Coordinates of N, CA and C and ligand atoms in Angstrom, one line a residue:
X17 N 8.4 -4.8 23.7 CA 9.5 -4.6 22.8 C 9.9 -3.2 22.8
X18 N 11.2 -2.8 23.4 CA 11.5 -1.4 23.2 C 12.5 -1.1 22.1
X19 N 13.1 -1.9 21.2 CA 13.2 -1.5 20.1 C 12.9 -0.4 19.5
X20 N 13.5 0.8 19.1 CA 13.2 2.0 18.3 C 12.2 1.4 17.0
X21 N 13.2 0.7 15.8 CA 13.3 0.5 15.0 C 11.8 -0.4 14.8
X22 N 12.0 -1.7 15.9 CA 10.8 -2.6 15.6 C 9.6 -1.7 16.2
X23 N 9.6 -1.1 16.5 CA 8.3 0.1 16.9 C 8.2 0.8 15.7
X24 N 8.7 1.5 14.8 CA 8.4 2.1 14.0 C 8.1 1.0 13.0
X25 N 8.4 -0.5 12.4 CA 7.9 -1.6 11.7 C 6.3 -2.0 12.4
X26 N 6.4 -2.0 13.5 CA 4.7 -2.5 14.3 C 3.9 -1.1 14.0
X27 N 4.5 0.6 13.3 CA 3.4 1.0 13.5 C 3.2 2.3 14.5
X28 N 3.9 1.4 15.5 CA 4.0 2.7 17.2 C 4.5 3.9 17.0
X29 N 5.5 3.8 16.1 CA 6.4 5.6 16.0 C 6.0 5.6 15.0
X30 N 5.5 7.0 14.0 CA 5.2 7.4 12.9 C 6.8 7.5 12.3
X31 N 6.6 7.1 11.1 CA 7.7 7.1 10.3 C 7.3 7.6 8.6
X32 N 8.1 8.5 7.9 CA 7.6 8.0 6.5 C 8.0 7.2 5.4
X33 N 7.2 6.1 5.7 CA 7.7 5.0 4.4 C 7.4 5.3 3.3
X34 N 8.8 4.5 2.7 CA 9.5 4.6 1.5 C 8.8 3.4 0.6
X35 N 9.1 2.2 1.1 CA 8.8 0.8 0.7 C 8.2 -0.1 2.0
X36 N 7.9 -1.0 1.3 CA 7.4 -2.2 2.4 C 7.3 -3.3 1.6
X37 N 8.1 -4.4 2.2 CA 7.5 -5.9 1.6 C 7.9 -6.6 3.1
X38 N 7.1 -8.2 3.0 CA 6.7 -8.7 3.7 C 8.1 -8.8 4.9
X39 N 9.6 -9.0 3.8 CA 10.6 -8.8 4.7 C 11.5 -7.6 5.3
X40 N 11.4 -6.4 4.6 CA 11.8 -4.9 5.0 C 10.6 -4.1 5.1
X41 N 11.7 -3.1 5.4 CA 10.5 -2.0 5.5 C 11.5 -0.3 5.3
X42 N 10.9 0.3 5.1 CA 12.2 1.7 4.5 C 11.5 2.7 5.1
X43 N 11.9 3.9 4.9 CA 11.9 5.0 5.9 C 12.6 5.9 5.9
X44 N 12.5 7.3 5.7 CA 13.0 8.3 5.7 C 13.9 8.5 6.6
X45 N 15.0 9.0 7.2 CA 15.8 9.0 8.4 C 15.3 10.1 8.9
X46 N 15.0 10.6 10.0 CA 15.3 11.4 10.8 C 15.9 12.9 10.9
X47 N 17.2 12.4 10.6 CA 18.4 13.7 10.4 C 19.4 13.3 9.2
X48 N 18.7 13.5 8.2 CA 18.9 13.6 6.6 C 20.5 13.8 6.7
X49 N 21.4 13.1 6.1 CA 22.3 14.0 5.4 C 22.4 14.6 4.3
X50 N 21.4 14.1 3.8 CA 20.8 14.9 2.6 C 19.6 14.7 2.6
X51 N 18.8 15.3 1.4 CA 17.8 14.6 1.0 C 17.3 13.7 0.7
X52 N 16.7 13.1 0.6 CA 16.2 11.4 0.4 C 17.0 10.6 1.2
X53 N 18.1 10.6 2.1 CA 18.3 9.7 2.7 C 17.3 8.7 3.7
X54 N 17.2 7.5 3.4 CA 16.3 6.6 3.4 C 17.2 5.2 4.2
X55 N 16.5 4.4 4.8 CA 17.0 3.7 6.1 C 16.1 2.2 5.2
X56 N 16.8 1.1 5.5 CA 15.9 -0.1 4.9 C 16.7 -1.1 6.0
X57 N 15.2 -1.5 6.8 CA 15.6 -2.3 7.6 C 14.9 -3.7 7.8
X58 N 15.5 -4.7 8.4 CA 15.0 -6.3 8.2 C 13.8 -6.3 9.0
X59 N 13.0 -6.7 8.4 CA 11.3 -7.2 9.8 C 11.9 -8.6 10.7
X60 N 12.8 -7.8 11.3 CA 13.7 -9.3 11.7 C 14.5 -8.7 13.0
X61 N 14.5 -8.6 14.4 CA 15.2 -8.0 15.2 C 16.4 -8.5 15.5
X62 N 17.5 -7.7 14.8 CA 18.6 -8.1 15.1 C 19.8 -6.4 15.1
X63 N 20.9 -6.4 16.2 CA 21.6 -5.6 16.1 C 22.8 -5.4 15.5
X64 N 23.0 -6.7 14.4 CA 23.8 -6.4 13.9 C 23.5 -7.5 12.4
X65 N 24.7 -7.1 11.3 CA 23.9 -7.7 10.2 C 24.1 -8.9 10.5
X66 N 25.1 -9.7 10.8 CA 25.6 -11.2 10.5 C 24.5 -12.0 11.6
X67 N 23.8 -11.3 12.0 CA 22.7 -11.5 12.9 C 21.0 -12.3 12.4
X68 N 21.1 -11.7 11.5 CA 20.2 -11.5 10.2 C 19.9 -13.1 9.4
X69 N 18.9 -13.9 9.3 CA 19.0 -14.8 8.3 C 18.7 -14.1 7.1
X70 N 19.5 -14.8 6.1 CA 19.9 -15.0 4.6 C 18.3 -14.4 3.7
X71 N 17.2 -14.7 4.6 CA 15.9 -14.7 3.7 C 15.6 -13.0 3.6
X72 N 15.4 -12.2 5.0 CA 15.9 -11.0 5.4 C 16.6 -10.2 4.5
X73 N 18.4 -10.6 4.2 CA 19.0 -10.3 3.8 C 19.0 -9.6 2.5
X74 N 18.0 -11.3 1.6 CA 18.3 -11.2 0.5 C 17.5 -10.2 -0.2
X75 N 16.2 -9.4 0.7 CA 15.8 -8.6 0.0 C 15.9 -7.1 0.8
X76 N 17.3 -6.9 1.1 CA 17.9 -5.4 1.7 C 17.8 -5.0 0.6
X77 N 19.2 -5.5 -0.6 CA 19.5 -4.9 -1.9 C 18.4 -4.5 -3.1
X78 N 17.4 -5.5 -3.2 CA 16.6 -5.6 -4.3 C 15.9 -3.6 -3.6
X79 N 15.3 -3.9 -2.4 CA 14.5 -2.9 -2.3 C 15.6 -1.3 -1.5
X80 N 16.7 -1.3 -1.6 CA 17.8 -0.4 -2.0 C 18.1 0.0 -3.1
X81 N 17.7 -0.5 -4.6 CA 17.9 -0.2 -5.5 C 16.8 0.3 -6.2
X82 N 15.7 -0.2 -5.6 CA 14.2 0.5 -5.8 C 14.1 2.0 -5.2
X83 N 14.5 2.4 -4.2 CA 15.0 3.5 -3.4 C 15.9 4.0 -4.7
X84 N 17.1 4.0 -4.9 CA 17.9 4.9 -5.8 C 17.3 5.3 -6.9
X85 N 16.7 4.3 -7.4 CA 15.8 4.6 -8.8 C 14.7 5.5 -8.7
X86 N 14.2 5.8 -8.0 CA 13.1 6.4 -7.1 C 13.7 7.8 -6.5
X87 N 15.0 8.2 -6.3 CA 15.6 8.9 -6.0 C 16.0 10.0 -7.1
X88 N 16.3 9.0 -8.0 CA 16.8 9.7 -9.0 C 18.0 9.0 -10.0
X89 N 18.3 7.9 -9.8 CA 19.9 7.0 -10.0 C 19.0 6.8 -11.4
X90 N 20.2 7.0 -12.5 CA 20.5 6.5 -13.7 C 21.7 6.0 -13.9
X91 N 22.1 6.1 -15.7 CA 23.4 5.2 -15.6 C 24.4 5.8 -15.5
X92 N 24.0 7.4 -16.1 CA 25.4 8.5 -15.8 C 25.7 8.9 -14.0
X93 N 26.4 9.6 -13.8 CA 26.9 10.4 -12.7 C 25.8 11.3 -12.1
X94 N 24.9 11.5 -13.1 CA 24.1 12.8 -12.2 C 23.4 12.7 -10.7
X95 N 23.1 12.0 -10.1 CA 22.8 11.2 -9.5 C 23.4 10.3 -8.4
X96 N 24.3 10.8 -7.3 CA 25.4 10.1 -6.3 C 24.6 9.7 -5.2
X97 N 25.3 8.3 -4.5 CA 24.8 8.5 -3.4 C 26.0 7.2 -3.0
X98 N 25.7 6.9 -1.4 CA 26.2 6.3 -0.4 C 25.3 5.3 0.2
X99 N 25.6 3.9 -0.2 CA 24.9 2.6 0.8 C 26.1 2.6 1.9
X100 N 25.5 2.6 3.8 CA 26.5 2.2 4.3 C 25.4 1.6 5.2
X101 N 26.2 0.6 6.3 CA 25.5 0.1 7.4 C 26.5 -0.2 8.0
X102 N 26.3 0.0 9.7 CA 27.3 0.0 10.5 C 26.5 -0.8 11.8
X103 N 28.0 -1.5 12.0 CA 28.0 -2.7 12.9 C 28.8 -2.7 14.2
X104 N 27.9 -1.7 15.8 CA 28.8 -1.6 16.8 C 29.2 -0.2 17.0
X105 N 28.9 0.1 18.2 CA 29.4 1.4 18.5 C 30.4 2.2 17.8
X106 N 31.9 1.4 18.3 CA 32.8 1.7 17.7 C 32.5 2.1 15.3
X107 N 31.8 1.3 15.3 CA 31.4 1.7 14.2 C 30.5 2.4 13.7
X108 N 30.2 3.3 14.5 CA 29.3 4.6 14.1 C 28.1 3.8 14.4
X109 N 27.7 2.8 15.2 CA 26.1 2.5 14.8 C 25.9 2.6 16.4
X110 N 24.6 3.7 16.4 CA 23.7 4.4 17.1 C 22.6 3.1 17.3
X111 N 21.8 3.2 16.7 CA 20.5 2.2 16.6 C 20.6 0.9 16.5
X112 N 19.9 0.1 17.7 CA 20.4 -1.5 17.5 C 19.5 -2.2 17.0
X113 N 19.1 -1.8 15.7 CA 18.3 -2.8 15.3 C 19.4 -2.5 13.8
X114 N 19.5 -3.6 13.0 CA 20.3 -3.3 11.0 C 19.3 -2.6 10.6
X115 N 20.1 -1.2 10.1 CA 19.5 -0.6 8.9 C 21.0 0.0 8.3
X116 N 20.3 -0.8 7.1 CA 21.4 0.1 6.0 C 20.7 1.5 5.7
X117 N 21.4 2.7 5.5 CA 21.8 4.1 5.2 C 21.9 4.1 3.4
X118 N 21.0 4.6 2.7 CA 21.1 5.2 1.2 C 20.8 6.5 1.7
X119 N 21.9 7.2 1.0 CA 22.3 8.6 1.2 C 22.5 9.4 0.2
X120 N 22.0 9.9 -0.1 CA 22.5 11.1 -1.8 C 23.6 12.0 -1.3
X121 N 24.4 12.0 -2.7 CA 25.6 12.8 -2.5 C 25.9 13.6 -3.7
X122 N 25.0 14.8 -3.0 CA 24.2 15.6 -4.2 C 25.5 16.5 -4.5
X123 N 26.4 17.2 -3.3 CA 27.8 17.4 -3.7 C 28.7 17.4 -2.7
X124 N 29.5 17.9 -2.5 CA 31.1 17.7 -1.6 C 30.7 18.3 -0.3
X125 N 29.5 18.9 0.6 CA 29.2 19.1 1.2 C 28.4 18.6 2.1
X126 N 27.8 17.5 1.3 CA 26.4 17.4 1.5 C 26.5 15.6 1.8
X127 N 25.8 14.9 2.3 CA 25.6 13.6 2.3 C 26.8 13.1 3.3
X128 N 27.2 11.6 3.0 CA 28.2 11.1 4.0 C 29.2 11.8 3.6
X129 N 30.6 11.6 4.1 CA 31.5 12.0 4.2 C 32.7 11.0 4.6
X130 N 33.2 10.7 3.9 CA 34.4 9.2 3.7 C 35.4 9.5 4.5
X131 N 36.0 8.7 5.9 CA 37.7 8.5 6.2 C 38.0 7.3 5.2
X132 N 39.0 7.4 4.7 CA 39.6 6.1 4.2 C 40.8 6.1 4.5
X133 N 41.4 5.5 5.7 CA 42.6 5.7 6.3 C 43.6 4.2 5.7
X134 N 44.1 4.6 4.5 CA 44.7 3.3 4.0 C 45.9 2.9 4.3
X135 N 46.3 1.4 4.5 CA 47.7 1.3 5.5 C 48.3 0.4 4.4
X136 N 49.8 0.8 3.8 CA 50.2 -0.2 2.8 C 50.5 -1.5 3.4
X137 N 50.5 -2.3 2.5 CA 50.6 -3.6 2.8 C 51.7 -4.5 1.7
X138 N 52.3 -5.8 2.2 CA 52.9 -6.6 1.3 C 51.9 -7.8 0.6
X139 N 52.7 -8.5 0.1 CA 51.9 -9.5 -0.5 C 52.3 -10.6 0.5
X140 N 53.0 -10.9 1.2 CA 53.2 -11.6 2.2 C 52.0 -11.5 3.2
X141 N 52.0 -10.3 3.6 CA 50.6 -9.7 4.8 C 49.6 -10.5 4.3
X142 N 49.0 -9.9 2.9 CA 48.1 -10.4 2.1 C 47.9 -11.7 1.9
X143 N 48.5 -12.6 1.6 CA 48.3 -13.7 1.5 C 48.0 -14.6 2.8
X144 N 48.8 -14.1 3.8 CA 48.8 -14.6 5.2 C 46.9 -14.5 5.5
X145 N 46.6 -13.3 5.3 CA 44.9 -13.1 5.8 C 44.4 -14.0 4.6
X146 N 45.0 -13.9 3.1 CA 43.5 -14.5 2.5 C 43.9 -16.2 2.9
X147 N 45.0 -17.0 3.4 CA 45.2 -18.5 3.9 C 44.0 -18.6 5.4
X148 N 44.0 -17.6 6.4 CA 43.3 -17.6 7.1 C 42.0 -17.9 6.8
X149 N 41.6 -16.2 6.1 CA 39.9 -16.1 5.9 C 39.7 -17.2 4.9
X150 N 40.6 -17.8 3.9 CA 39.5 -18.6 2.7 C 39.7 -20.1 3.6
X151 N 40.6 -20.5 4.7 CA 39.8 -21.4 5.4 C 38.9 -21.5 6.2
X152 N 38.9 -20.4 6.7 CA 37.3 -20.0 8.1 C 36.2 -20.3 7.0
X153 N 36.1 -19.5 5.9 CA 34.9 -19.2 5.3 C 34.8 -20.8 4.6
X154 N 35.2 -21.4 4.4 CA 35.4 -23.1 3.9 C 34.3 -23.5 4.4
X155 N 34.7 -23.4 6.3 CA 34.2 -24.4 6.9 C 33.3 -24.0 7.7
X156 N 32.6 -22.6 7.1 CA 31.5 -22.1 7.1 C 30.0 -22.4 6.6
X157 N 30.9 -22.5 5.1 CA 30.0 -23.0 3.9 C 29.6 -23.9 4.6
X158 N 30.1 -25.2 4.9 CA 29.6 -27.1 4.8 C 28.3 -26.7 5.4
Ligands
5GP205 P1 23.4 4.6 12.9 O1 24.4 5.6 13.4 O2 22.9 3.7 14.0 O3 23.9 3.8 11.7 O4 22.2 5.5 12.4 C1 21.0 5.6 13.0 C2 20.1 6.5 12.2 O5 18.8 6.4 12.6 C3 20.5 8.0 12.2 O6 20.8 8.4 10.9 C4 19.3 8.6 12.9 O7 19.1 9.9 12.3 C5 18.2 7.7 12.5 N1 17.1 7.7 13.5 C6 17.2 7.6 14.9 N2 16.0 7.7 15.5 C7 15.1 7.8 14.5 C8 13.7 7.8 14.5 O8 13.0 7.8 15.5 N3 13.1 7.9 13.2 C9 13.8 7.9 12.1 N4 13.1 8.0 10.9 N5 15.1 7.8 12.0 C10 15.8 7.8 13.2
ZN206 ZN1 14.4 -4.1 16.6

């Protein structure tokens, strides 16, 4: 298995973990964008999320939010950060195994850094995609 990621989950690359349960596993990143940025990935080899079964999945968040709290996250502002995970070259993802990115965004220099390149739209457009997507996803469900 040459896997970066499932090598550091078996043990072979030294890593410093954050968390561990039977389905993730967490980890300091590498090349911080800030401080505590922290990587939580599935004990599940897959390179992208939709890859991933549901069981995997369902405990990304639980132990992502154990990480913020851990970090420093309360209810006010003092405290910023960034969940992201990226799916595909073209989308910024380097490493092919899923790991979601918690990133502190201690201030305007520091941590991720957002494009939000927003394109107006009608309600015509809009309604066209949500007739598409809320039938695909229909006949997903069954
Ligand atoms: P991506 O661009 O694929 O979403 O992010 C990959 C992340 O993995 C990067 O932030 C990078 O610093 C981190 N990374 C790459 N190799 C290693 C490694 O060997 N150990 C750790 N801890 N992090 C790594
Ligand atoms: Zn892997």
């Amino acid at each position: 298995m040459s896997c970066l990621f499932c090598r550091i989950i078996k043990g072979e690359i030294p890593s410093f973990k954050i968390y561990e349960s039977s389905k993730v596993y967490a980890f300091l990143d590498i090349n911080p964008l800030a401080e505590g940025h922290t990587l939580v990935i599935p004990k599940f080899h897959a390179a992208k999320m939709h890859e991933v079964p549901d069981e995997y999945l369902a405990e990304i968040m639980p132990a992502a939010r154990k990480i913020a709290l851990a970090l420093g996250a309360t209810p006010d502002d003092t405290f910023q950060y960034n969940i992201l995970q990226n799916n595909g070259t073209l989308a910024h993802q380097v490493v092919q195994h899923v790991h979601y990115h918690i990133i502190p965004k201690p201030n305007e220099e520091a941590g991720l850094g957002v494009g939000w390149p927003q394109t107006p739209t009608d309600f015509d457009a809009l309604k066209k995609t949500h007739e598409k997507l809320a039938a695909k996803i229909e006949s997903l469900s069954k």
